[in-house]
Coordinates of C-alpha atoms in Angstrom, one line a residue:
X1 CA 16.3 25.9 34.0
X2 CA 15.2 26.3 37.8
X3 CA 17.2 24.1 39.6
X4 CA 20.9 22.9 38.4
X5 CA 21.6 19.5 36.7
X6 CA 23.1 16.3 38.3
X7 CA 26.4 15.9 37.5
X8 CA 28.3 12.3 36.9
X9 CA 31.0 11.4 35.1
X10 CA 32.3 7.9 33.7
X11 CA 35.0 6.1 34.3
X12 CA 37.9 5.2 31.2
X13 CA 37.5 2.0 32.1
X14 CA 35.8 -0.3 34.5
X15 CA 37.7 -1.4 37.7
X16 CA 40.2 0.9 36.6
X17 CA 43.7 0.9 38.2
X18 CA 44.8 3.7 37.8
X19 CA 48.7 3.6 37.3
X20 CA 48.8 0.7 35.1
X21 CA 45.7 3.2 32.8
X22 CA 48.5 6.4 33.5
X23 CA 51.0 3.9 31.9
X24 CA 49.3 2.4 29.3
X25 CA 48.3 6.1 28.1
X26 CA 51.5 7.4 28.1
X27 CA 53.2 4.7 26.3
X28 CA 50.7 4.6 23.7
X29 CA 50.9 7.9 23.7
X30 CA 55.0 7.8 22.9
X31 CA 54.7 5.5 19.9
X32 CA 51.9 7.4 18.3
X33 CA 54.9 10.8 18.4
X34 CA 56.0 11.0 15.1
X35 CA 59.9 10.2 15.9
X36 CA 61.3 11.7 13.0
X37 CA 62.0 10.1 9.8
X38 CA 63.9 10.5 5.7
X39 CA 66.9 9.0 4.2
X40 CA 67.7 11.8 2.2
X41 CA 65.5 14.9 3.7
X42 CA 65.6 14.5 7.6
X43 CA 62.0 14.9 9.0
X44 CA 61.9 16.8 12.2
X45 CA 61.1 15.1 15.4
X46 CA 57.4 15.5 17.0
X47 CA 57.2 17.2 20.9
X48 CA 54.5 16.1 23.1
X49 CA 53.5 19.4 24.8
X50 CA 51.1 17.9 27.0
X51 CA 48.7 15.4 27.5
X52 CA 45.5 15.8 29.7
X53 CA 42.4 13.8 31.0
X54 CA 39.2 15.6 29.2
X55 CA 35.4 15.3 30.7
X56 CA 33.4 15.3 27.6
X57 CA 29.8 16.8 28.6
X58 CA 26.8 14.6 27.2
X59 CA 23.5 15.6 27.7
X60 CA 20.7 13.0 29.0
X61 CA 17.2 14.4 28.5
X62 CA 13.5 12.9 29.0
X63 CA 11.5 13.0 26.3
X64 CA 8.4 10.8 25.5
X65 CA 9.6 7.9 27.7
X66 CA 13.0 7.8 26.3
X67 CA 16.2 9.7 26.8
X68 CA 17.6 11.9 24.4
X69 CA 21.4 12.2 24.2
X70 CA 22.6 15.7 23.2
X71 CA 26.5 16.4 22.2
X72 CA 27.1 19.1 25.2
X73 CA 30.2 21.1 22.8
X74 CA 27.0 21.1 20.0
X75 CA 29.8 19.3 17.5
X76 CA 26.7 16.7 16.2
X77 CA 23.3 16.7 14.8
X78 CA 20.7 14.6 13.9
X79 CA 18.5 15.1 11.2
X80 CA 15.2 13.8 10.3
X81 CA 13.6 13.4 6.4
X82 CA 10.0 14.0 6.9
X83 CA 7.1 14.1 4.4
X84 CA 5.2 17.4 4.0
X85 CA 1.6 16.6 4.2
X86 CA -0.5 18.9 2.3
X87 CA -2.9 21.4 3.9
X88 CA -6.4 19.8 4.1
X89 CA -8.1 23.3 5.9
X90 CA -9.3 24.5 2.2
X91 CA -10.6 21.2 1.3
X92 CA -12.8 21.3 4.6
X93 CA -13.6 24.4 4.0
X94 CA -14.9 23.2 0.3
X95 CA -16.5 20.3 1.3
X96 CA -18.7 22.3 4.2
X97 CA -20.2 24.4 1.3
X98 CA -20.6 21.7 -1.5
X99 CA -22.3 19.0 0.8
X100 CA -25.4 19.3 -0.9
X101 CA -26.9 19.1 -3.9
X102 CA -25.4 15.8 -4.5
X103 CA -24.0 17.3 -8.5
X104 CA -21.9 19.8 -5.9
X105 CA -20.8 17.0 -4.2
X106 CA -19.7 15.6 -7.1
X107 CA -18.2 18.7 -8.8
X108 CA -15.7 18.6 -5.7
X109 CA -14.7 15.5 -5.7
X110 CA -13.9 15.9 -9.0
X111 CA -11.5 18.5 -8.8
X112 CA -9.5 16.2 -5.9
X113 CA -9.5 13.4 -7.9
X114 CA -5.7 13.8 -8.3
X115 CA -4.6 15.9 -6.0
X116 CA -3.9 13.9 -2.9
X117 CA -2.3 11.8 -5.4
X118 CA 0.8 13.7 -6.3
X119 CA 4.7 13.0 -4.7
X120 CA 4.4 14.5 -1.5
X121 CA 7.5 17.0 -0.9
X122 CA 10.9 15.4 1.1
X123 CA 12.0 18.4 4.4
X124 CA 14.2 17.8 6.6
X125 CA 14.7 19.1 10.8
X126 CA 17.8 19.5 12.2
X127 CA 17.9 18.7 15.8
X128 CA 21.2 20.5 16.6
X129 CA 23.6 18.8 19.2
X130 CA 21.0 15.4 19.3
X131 CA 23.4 12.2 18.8
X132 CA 21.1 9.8 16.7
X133 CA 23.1 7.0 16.2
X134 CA 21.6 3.8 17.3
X135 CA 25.2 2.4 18.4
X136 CA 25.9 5.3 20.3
X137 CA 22.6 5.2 21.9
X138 CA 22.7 1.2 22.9
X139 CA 26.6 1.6 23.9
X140 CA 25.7 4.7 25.7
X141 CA 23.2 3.0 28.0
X142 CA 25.3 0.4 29.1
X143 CA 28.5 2.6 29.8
X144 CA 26.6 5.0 32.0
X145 CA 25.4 2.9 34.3
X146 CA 29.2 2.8 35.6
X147 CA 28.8 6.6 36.2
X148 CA 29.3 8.1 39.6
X149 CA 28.5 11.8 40.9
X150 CA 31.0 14.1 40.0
X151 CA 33.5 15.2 42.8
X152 CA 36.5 17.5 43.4
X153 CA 38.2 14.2 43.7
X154 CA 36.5 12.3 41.0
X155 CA 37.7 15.6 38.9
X156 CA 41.1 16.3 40.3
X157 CA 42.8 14.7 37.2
X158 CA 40.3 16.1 35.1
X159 CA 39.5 19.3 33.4
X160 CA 35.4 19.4 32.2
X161 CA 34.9 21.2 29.3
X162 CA 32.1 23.6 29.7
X163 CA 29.1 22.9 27.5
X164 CA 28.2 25.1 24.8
X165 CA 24.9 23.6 24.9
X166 CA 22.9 24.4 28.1
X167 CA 19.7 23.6 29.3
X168 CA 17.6 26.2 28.2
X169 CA 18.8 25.7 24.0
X170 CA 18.1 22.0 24.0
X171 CA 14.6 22.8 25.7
X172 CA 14.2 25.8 22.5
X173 CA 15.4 23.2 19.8
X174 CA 13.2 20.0 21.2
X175 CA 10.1 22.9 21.7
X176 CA 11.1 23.9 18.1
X177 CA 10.4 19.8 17.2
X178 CA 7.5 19.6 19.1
X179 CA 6.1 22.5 17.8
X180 CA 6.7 20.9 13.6
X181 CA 5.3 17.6 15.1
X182 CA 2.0 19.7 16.1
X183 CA 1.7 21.6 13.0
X184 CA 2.0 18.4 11.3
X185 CA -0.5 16.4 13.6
X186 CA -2.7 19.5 13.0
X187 CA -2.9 18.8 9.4
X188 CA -2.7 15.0 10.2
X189 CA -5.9 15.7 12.1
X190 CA -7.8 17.7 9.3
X191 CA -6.7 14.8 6.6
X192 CA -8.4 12.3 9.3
X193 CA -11.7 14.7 9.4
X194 CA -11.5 14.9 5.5
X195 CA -11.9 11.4 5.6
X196 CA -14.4 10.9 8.0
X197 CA -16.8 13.8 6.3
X198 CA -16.3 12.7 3.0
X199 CA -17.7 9.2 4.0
X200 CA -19.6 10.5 6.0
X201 CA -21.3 12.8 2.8
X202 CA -20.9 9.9 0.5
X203 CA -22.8 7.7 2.9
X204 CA -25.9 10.8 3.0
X205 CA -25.8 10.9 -0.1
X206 CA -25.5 6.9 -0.9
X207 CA -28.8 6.8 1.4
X208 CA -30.3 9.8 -0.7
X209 CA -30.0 8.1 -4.0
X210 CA -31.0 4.4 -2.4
X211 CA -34.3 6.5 -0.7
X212 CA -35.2 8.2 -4.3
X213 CA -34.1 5.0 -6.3
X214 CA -36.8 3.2 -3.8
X215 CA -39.1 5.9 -4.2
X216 CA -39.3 6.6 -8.0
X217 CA -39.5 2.7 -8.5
X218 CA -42.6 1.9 -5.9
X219 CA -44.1 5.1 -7.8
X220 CA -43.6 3.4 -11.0
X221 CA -45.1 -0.4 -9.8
X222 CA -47.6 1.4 -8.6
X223 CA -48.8 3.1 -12.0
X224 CA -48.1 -0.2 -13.6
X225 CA -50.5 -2.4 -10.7
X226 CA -53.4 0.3 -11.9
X227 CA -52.4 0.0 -15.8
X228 CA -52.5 -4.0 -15.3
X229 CA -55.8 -3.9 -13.8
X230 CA -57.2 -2.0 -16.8
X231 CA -55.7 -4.1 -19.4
X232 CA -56.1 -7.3 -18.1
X233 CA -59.7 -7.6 -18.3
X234 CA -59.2 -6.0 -22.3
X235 CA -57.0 -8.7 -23.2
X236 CA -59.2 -11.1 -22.2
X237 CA -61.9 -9.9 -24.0
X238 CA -59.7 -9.8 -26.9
X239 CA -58.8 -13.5 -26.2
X240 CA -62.1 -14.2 -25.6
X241 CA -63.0 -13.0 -29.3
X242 CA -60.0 -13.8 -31.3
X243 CA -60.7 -17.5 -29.8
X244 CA -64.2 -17.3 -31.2
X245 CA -62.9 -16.2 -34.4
X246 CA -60.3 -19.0 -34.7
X247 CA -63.3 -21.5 -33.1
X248 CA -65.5 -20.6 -36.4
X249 CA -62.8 -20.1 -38.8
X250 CA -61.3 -23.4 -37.6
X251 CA -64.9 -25.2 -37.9
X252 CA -66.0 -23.6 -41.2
X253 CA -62.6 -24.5 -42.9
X254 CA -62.8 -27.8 -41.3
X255 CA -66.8 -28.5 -42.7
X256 CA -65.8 -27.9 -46.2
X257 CA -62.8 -29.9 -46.1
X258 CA -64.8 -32.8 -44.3
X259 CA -67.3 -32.3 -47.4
X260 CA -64.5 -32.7 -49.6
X261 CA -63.4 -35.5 -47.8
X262 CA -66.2 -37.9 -48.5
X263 CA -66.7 -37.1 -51.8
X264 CA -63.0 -37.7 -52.3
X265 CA -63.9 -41.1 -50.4
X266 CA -66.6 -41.8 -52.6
X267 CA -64.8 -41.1 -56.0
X268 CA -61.9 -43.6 -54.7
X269 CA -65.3 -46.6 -54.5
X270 CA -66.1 -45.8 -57.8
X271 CA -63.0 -45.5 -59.1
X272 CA -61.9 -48.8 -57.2
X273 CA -65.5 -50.3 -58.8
X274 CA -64.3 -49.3 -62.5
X275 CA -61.2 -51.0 -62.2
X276 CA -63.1 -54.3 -61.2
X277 CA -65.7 -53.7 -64.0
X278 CA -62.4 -53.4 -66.2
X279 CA -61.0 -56.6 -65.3
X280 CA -64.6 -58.3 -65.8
X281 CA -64.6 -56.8 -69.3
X282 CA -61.0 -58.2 -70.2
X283 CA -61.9 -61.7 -69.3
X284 CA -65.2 -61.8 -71.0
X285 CA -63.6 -60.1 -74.1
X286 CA -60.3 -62.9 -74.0
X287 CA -63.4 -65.3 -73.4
X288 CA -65.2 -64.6 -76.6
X289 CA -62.4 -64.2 -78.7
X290 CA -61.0 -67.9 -78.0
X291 CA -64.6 -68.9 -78.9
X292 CA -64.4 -66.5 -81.9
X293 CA -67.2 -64.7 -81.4
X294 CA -65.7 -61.4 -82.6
X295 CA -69.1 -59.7 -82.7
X296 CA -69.3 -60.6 -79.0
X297 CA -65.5 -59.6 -78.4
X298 CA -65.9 -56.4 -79.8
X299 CA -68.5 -55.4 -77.8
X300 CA -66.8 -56.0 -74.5
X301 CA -63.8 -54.2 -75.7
X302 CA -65.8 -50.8 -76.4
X303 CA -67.1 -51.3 -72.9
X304 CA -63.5 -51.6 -71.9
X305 CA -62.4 -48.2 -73.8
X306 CA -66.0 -46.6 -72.2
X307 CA -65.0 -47.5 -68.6
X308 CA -61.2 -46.6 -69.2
X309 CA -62.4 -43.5 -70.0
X310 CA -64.5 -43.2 -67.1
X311 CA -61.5 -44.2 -65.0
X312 CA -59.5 -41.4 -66.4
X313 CA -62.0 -38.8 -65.6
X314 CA -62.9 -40.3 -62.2
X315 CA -58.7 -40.2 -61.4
X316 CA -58.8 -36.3 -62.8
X317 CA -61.6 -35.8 -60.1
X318 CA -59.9 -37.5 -57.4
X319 CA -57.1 -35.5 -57.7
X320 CA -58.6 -32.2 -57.6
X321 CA -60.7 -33.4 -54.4
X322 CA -57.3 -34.0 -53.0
X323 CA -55.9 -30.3 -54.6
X324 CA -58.6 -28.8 -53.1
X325 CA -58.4 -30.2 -49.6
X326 CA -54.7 -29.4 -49.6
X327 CA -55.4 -26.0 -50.4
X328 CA -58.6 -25.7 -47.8
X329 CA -55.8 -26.8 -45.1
X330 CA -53.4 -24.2 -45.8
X331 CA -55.8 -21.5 -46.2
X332 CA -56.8 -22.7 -42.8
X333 CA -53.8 -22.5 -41.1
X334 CA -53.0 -19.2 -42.7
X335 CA -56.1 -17.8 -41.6
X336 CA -55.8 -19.1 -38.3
X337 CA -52.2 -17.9 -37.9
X338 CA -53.2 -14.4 -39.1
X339 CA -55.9 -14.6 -36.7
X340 CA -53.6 -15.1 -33.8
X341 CA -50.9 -12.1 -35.3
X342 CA -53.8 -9.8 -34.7
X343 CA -54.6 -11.2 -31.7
X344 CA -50.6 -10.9 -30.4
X345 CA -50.9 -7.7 -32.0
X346 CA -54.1 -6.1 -29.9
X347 CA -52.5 -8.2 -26.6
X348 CA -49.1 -6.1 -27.3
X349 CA -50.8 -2.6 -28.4
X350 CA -52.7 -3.2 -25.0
X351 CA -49.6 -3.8 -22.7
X352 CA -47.5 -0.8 -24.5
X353 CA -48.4 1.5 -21.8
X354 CA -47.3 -1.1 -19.1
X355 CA -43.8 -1.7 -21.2
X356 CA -43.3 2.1 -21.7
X357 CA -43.5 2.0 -17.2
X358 CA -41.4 -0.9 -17.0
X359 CA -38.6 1.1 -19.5
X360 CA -39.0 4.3 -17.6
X361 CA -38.4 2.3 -14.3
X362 CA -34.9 0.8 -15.5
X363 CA -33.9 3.6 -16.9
X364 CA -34.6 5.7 -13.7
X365 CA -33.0 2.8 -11.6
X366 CA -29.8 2.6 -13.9
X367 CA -29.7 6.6 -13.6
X368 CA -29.6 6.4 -9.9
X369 CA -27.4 3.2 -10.0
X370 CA -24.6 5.3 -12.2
X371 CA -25.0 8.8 -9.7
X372 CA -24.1 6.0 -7.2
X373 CA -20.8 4.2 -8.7
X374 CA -19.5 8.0 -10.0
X375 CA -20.0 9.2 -6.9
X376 CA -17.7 6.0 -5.1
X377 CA -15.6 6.2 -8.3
X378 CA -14.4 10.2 -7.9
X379 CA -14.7 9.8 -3.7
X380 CA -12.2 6.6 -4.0
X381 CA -9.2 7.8 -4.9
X382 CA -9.5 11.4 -2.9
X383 CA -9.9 9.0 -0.2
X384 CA -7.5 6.6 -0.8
X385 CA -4.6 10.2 -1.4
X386 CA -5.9 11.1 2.1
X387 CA -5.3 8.1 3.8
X388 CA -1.7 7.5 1.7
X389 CA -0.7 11.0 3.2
X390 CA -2.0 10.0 6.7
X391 CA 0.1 6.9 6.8
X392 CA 3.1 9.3 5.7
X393 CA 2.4 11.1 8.8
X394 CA 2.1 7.8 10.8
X395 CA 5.7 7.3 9.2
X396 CA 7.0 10.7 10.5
X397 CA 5.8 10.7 13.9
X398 CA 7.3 7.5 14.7
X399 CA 10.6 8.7 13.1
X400 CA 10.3 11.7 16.5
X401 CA 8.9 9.4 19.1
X402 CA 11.2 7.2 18.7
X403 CA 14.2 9.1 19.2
X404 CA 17.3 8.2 22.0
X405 CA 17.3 5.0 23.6
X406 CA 14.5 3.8 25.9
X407 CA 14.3 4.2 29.9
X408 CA 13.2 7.4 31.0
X409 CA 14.5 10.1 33.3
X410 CA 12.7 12.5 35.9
X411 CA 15.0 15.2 34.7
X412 CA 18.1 16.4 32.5
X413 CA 21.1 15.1 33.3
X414 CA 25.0 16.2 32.7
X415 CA 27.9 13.2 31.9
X416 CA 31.2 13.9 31.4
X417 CA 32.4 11.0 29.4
X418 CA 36.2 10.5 29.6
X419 CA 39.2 10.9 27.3
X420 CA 42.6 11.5 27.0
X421 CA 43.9 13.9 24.8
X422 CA 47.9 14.4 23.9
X423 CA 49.3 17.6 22.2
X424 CA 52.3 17.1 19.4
X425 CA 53.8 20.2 17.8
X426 CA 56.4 20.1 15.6
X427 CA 57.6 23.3 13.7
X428 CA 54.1 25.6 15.5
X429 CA 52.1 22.6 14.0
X430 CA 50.0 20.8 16.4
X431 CA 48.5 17.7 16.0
X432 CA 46.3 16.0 18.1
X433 CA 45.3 12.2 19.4
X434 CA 42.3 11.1 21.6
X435 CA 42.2 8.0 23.0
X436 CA 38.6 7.0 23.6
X437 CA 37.7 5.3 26.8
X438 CA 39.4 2.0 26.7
X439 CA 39.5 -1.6 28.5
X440 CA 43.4 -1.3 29.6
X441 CA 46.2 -4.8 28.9
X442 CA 43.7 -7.3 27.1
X443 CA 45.9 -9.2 25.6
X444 CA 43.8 -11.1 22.7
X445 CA 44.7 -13.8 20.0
X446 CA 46.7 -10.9 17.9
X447 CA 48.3 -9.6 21.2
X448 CA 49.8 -13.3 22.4
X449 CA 50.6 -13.8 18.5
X450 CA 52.6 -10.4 18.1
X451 CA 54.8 -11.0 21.8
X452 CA 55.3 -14.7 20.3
X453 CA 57.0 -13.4 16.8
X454 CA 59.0 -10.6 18.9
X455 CA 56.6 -7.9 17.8
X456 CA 55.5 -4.6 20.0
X457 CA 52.6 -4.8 21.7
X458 CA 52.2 -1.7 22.6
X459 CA 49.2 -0.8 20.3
X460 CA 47.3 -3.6 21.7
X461 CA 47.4 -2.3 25.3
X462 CA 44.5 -0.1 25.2
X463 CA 41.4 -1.4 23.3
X464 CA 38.1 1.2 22.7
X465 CA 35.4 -0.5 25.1
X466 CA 32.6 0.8 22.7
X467 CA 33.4 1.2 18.6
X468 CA 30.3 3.4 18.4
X469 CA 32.3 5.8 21.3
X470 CA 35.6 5.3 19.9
X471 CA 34.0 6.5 16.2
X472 CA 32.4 9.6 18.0
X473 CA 35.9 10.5 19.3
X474 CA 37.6 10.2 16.3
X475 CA 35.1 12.5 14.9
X476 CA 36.2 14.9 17.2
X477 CA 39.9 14.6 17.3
X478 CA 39.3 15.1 13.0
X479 CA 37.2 18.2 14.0
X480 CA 39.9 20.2 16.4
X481 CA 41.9 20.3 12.8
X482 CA 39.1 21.9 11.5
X483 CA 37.1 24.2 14.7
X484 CA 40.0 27.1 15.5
X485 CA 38.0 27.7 18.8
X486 CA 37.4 24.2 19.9
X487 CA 41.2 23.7 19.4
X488 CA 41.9 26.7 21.2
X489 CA 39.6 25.9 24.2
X490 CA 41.4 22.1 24.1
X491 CA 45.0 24.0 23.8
X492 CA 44.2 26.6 26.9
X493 CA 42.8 24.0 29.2
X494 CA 45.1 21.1 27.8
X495 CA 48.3 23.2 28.8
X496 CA 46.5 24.4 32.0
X497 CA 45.5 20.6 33.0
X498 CA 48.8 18.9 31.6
X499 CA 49.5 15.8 33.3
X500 CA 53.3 16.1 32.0
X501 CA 53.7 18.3 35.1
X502 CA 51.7 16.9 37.4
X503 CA 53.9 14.7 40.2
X504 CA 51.6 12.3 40.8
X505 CA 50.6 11.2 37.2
X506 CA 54.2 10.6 36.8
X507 CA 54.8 8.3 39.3
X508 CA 51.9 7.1 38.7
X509 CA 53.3 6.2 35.0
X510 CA 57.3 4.8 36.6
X511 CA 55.4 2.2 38.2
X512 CA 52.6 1.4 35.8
X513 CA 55.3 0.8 33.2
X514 CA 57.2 -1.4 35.7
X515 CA 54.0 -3.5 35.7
X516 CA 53.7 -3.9 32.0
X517 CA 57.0 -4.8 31.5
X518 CA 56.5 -7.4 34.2
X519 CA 53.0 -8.7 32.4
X520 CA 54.9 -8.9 28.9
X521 CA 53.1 -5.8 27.7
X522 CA 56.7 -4.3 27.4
X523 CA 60.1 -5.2 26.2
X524 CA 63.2 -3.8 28.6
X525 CA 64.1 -2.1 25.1
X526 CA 60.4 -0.5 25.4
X527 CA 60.5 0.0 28.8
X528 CA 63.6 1.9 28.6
X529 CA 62.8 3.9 26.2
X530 CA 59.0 5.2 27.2
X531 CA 60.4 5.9 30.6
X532 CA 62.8 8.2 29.2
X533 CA 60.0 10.1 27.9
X534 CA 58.7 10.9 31.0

């Protein structure tokens, strides 16, 4: 970069005082040495070969309103799990040249249909040295705010470790993100215009079909208006004579039965006259037989058989009149009924043209109506794929922008964060302890409990001020085991920076210890022997 970084550095705890911290150190350092221990095989005693005060650089960098925090040694990384959206150029590229006709349209939303559909691919980008953990990044921007500038006196009791991460490689790796997130915008951007074309196309053509459905179907009234106005006058000439037809047929029919009505009528007078004359004839015959006048008698009884004879043909008569009208009144409403068949028939023969319009008109509409719905039907779920991969994009793009904590800076900035570190060896093997910045003799529930049963306290003197810190230290006193150079640069600089031989840390530590004991942190017995150390 063009111009050099500020430089602060945080203090290992707030309102420190500074001999009872070199105390409380030191004698948490001495019980953490491994003293020596075995009944039967004697394990060897643990050195402390020096103990130092480390500056740990952290990075602060502005980016999108927020602040990144980078690992300055490069010992962490932050990883993101992003969906691969699928390259929309070609489909743009298809859809420019199969706009029109509408059966090319459709030809290419066919073969989309499922292929915005599919699992989208899981990557992943590495953002080497970023520190991503939430904790970290909330604990982070509280405990700087107790930063100051860094000074040869702030530093005197310090050694800085120089980072292996500068300026110009966390610029390469965040240009390296920004340049993913606009490759992935890009094709964000085409899947948006693949959207907005297709609807767009499926609206043209939506408004082509409506236009020809319209079109084809006022054509279509329009043939059937001029058909009506030539049929309508034959049907009702065809009315006009089937209704004369049915008028005479109805009349002609109707005169005969009439005739055989009143004759009917009349044979019912006589035959209602004969009856009476029958009845005459019995009485008179009865009469002249209780006078015994069989002559007469016999007489009136031939009359009787002539008239009952009469009576039988007049009955046989009757009831053929009555046969025949029947008949005459079926025959008429056959006739009549036939009548009106043909007439249905000449009405229906006439309208066929009209019918054969009105079926060519729904079957045009319901050809136009399906183009329509296959049309939505294939563009629905190409657009639905494209908007399910957009929102994956949505999804990834807040996963970058809303990296590091919020507040913003107006440039890159350098901490040192603070930590002791103590060197045991033992047979030329080292082992290492950090102790994270730390709030220094807060003596809670389990401290008061331990100094009322008798118990050491010691452990309890120096509590992490942030767990999220106190985790990302541990992470790095596991990694010195395992990172021969970052152990080596800790060994050089701890052995050059070794507070062990520096006068002032030592007294610094007599009468730090003198004030635990005094505050119950420390036993005499404790006391005693942690000043020994010294």
């Amino acid at each position: 970069m063009s111009t050099s970084p500020k430089l602060y550095i945080l203090p290992f705890q707030k309102d420190s005082n500074e001999k009872v911290e070199s105390a409380a150190v030191f004698a948490l350092t001495e019980r953490e040495r491994r003293k020596g221990s075995g009944l039967i095989v004697k394990q060897p005693e643990e050195k402390l070969l020096f103990l130092s005060k480390v500056g740990y650089p952290l990075w602060l960098f502005p980016k999108n309103h927020r602040t990144l925090i980078f690992d300055g040694v490069n010992n962490s990384s932050y990883s993101i799990i992003y969906t691969e959206i699928p390259s929309a150029k070609q489909l743009l590229q298809r859809l420019e040249s199969s706009v029109q006709p509408l059966e090319n349209y459709l030809t290419f939303l066919s073969s989309y249909v499922d292929y915005f559909q599919k699992p989208l691919p899981q990557r992943q980008f590495t953002l080497n040295g970023l520190i991503g953990d939430l904790d970290f990044q909330n604990d982070f921007t509280v405990y700087n705010k107790e930063a100051g500038e860094v000074t040869h006196e702030t530093t005197s009791k310090f050694f800085l470790l120089k980072p292996s991460l500068d300026e110009r490689a966390i610029a390469n790796i965040l240009a390296a993100s920004d340049s993913l997130q606009s490759t992935l915008k890009e094709e964000a951007d085409n899947l948006s215009e693949c959207i907005k074309q297709i609807k767009k196309t499926t609206n043209i053509h939506k408004t082509e079909i409506e236009y020809q459905s319209e079109a084809a179907k006022e054509e279509i009234n329009a043939k059937i208006k001029a058909q009506t106005e030539i049929v309508n006058p034959q049907i009702a000439e065809t009315n006009k004579q089937h209704n004369q037809k049915i008028k005479q047929t109805t009349r002609s029919f109707n005169n005969e039965i009439q005739s055989l009505q009143k004759l009917r009528s009349k044979t019912i007078k006589i035959i209602n006259k004969t009856q009476t004359k029958i009845k005459v004839y019995e009485q008179e015959a009865k009469a002249q037989e209780n006078k015994e006048h069989l002559i007469y008698a016999r007489r009136w009884r031939n009359k009787i058989k002539q008239a009952d004879s009469d009576l039988t043909d007049l009955k046989r008569k009757l009831k053929n009149l009555e046969n025949n009208i029947e008949q005459l009144n079926k025959q008429k409403v056959q006739e009549i009924y036939m009548l009106k068949s043909d007439l249905e028939s000449e009405i229906e023969r006439a309208w066929q043209p009209i019918r054969d319009l009105e079926a060519e008109r729904s079957t045009k509409m319901t050809c136009y109506r399906q183009q329509n719905l296959k049309m939505i039907d294939l563009e629905t779920p190409v657009v639905d794929g494209l908007i399910k991969n957009l929102g994956s994009w949505d999804s990834t793009k807040d996963k970058f922008e809303n990296l590091g904590a919020e507040g913003e800076l107006d440039s890159p900035v350098l901490f040192y964060m603070p930590f002791y570190l103590a060197c045991f060896i033992v047979n030329n093997n080292k082992r290492y302890l950090i102790v994270p910045p730390s709030t220094v003799g807060y003596e809670g529930f389990s401290s008061k409990l331990k100094g009322a049963l008798g118990i050491s306290k010691i452990k309890n003197l120096l509590n992490p001020r942030f767990k999220s810190i106190a985790l990302f230290m541990r992470k790095i006193q596991e990694l010195i085991q395992q990172d021969a150079q970052l152990e080596n640069q800790l060994y050089v600089l701890g052995e050059e920076n070794n507070l062990l031989k520096n006068s002032v840390f030592q007294e610094n530590v007599r009468e730090g210890l003198i004030y635990l004991k005094q505050e119950g942190w420390l036993s005499s017995k404790e006391h005693q022997a942690v000043n020994d150390q010294r």
